[in-house]
Coordinates of C-alpha atoms in Angstrom, one line a residue:
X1420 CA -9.8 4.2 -5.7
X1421 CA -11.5 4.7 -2.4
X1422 CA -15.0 6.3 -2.4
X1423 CA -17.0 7.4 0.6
X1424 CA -18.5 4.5 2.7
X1425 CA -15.9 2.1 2.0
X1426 CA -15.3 -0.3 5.2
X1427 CA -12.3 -2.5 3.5
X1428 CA -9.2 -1.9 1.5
X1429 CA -9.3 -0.1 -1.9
X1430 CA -9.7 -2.9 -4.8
X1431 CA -6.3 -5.1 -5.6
X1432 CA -4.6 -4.3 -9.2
X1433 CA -1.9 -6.3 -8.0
X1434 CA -1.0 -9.8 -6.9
X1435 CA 0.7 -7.9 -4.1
X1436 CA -2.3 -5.9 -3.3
X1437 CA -4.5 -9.0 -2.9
X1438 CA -2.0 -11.0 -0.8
X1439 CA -2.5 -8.0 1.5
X1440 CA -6.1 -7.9 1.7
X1441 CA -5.8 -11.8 2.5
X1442 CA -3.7 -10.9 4.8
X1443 CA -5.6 -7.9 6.2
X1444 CA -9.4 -10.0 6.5
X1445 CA -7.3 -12.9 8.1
X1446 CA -5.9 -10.7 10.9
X1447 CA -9.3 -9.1 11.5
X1448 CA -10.7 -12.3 11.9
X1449 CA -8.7 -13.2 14.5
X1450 CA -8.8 -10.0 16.6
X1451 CA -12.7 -10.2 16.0
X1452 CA -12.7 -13.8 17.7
X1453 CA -10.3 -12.2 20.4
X1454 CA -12.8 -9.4 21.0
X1455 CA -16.0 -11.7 21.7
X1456 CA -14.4 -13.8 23.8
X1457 CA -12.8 -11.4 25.8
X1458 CA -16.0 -9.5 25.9
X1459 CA -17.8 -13.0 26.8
X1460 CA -15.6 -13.6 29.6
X1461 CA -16.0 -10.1 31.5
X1462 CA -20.0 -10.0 31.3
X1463 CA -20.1 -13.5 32.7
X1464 CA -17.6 -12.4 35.6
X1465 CA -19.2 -9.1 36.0
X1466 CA -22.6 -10.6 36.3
X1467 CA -21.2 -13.6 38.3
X1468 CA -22.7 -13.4 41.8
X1469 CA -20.5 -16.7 42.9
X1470 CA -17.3 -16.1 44.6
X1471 CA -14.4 -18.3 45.5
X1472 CA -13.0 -17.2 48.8
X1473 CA -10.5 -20.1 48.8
X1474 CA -9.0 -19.1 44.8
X1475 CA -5.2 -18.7 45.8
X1476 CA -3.9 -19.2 42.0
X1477 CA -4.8 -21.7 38.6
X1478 CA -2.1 -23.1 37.0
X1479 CA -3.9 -24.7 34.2
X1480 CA -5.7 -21.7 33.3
X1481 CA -2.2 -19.6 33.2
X1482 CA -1.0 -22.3 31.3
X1483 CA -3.9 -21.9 28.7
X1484 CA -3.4 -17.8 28.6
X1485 CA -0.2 -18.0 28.1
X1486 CA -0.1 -21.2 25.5
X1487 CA -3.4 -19.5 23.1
X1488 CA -1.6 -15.8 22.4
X1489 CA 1.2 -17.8 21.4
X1490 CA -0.5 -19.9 19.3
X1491 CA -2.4 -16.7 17.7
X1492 CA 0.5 -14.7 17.4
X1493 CA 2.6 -17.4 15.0
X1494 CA -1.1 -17.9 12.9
X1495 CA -0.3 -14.0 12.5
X1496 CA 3.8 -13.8 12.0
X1497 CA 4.0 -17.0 9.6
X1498 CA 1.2 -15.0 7.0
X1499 CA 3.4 -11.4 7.5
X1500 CA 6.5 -12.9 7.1
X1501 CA 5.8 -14.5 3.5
X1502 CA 4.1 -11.3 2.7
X1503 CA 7.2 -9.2 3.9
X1504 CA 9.3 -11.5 1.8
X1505 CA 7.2 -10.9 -1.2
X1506 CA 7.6 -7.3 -1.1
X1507 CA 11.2 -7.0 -1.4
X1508 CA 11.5 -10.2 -3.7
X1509 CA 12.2 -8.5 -7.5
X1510 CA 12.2 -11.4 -10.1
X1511 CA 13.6 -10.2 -13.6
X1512 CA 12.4 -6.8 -14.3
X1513 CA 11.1 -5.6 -17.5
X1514 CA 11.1 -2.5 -17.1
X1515 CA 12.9 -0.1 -14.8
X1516 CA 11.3 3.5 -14.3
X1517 CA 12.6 6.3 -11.3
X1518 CA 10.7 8.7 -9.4
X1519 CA 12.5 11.6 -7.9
X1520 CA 10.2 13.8 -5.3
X1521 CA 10.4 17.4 -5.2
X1522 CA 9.0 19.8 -2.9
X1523 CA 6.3 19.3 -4.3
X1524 CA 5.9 17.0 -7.5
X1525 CA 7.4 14.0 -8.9
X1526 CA 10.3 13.3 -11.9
X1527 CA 9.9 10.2 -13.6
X1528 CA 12.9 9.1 -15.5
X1529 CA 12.3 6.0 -18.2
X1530 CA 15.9 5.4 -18.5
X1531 CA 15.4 2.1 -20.8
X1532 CA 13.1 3.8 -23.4
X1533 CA 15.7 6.9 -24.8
X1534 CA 15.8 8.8 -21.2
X1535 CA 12.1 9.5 -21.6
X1536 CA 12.0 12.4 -18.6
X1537 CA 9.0 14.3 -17.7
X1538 CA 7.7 16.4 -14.3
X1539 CA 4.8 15.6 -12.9
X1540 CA 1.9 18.3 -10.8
X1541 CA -1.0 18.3 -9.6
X1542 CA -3.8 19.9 -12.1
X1543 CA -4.5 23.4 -10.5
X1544 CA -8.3 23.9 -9.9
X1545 CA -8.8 26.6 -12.6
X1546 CA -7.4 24.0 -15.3
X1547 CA -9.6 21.0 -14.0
X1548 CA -12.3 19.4 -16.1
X1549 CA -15.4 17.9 -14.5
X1550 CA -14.7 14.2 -14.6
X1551 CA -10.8 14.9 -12.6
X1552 CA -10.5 14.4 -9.4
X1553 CA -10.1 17.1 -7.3
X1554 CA -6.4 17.0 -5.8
X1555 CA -5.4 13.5 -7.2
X1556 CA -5.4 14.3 -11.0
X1557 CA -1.8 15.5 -12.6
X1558 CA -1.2 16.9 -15.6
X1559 CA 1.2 13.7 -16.9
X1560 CA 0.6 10.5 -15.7
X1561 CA 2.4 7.6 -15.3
X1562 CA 2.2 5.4 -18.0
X1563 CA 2.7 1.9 -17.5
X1564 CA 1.9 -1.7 -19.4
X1565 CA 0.2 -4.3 -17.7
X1566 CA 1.1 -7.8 -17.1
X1567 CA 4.9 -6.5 -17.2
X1568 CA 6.8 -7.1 -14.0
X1569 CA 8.3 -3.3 -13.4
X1570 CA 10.7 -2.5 -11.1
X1571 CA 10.4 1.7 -9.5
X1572 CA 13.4 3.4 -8.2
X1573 CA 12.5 6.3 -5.8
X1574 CA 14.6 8.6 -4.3
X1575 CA 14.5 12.0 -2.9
X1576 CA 16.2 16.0 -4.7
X1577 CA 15.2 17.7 -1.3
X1578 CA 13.5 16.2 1.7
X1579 CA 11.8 12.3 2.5
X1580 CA 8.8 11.7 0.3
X1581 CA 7.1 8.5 0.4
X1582 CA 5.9 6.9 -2.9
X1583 CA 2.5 5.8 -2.5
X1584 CA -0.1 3.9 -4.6
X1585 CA -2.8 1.7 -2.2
X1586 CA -4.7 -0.4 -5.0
X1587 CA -1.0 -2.0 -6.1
X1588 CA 0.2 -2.4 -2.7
X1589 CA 3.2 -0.1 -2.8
X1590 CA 4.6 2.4 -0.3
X1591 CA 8.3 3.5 -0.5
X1592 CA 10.2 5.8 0.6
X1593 CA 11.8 8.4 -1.1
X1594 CA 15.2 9.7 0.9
X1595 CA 17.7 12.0 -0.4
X1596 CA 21.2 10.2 -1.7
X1597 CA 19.2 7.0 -1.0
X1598 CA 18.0 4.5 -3.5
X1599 CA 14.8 2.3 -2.6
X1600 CA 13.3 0.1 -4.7
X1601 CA 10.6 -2.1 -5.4
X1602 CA 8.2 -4.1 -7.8
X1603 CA 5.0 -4.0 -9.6
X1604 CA 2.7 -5.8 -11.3
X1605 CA -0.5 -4.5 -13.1
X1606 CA -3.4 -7.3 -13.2
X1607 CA -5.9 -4.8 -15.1
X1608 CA -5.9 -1.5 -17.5
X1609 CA -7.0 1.7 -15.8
X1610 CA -6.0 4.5 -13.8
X1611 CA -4.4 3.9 -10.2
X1612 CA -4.2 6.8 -7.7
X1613 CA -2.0 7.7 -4.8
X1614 CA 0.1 10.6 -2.8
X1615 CA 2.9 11.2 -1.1
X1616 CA 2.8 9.7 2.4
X1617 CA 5.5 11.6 4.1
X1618 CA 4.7 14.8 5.7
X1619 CA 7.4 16.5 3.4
X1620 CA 6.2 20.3 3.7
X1621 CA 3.4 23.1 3.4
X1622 CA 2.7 21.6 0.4
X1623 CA 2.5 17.5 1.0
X1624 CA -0.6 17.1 0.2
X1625 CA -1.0 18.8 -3.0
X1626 CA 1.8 16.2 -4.9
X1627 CA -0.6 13.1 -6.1
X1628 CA 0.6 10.1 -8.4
X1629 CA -1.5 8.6 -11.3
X1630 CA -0.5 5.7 -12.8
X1631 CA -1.7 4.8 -16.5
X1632 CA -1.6 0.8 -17.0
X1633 CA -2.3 0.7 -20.3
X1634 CA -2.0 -3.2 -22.9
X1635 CA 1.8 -3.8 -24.2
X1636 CA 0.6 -2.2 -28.1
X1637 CA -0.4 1.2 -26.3
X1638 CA 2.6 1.2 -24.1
X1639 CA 5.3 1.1 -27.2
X1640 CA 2.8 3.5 -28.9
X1641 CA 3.2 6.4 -26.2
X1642 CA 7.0 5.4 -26.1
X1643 CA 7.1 6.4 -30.1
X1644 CA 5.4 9.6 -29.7
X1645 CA 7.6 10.9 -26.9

């Protein structure tokens, strides 16, 4: 997750998640190249005491401004459009879980394992231990086996949520009568945090997700004791 002083993205737990930071340090590249040559060219014109009097236009220099952001703006596209690709691609699920948003927690439905159904809140304050996280921990977490391609239904009982979770790459929206979907993939064991990223009431930002990626043997454990 991120911590305080971090510059970058949060780390990648996800194929998906490290195509975007790829994708992310590529861009910034370019639009830190932009920025010192931009910033080249006006100090030499501002501290240029040489004037052309004669200068009625430059074709071959409006032919090179024009040419170069096009150039630039495919290096950008052809990267975003594989990664865009990507995202909605879903290549033989595993396992299919669903997460309803409620104003203001989530339902998680694990229709393949015996309709395993459970709510999901934020830990109050008073019921907090020291090593939580204050207004990301939730009293049941997501539970989830690595290395298992998943596919995540979210939808909506009430109003839009948005089903977030930065270190695997995944933001979708959850809209009432609506059925979004989309796919993870869990590179490492841990815990994986995120919230709701549509303003959805008074109380949008007190409905955090955890997700539990956990080895395949621990996984079918937790399904046998629910």
């Amino acid at each position: 997750m991120a911590t305080w002083s971090n510059l970058g993205t949060q780390d990648a737990n996800s194929p998906l998640m490290e195509q975007l930071t790829f994708f992310h340090d590529h861009t910034l590249m370019i639009l830190t190249m932009i920025t010192i040559l931009v910033a080249y060219m006006m100090s030499t014109i501002f501290f240029n005491k040489l004037i052309n009097r004669n200068l009625l236009e430059g074709q071959t220099i409006e032919l090179i401004w024009t040419i170069l952001p096009a150039f630039t703006l495919i290096f950008i596209a052809l990267p975003s459009l594989q990664i865009l690709y990507l995202m909605d691609e879903l290549n033989k699920p595993v396992i299919t879980i669903k997460s309803i948003g409620h104003q203001w927690y989530w339902t998680y439905e694990y229709s393949d394992f015996n309709n395993i159904e459970f709510d999901s809140y934020m830990k109050p304050l008073n019921s907090s231990e020291m090593s939580d996280f204050r207004l990301l921990d939730v009293d049941n977490r997501t539970i989830l086996p690595m290395n298992t391609q998943i596919r995540i239904l979210i939808t909506s009982a009430d109003v839009i949520h948005s089903w977030t979770i930065p270190s695997l790459g995944i933001k979708i929206d959850g809209t009432p009568g609506r059925l979004n979907q989309g796919s993870m993939f869990i590179n490492r064991p841990g815990l994986m945090f995120g919230q709701c990223s549509e303003i959805c009431g008074a109380n949008h930002s007190f409905m955090p997700i955890v997700v539990e990626s956990v080895s395949t043997n621990q996984f079918i454990h937790w399904l046998k004791s629910n």
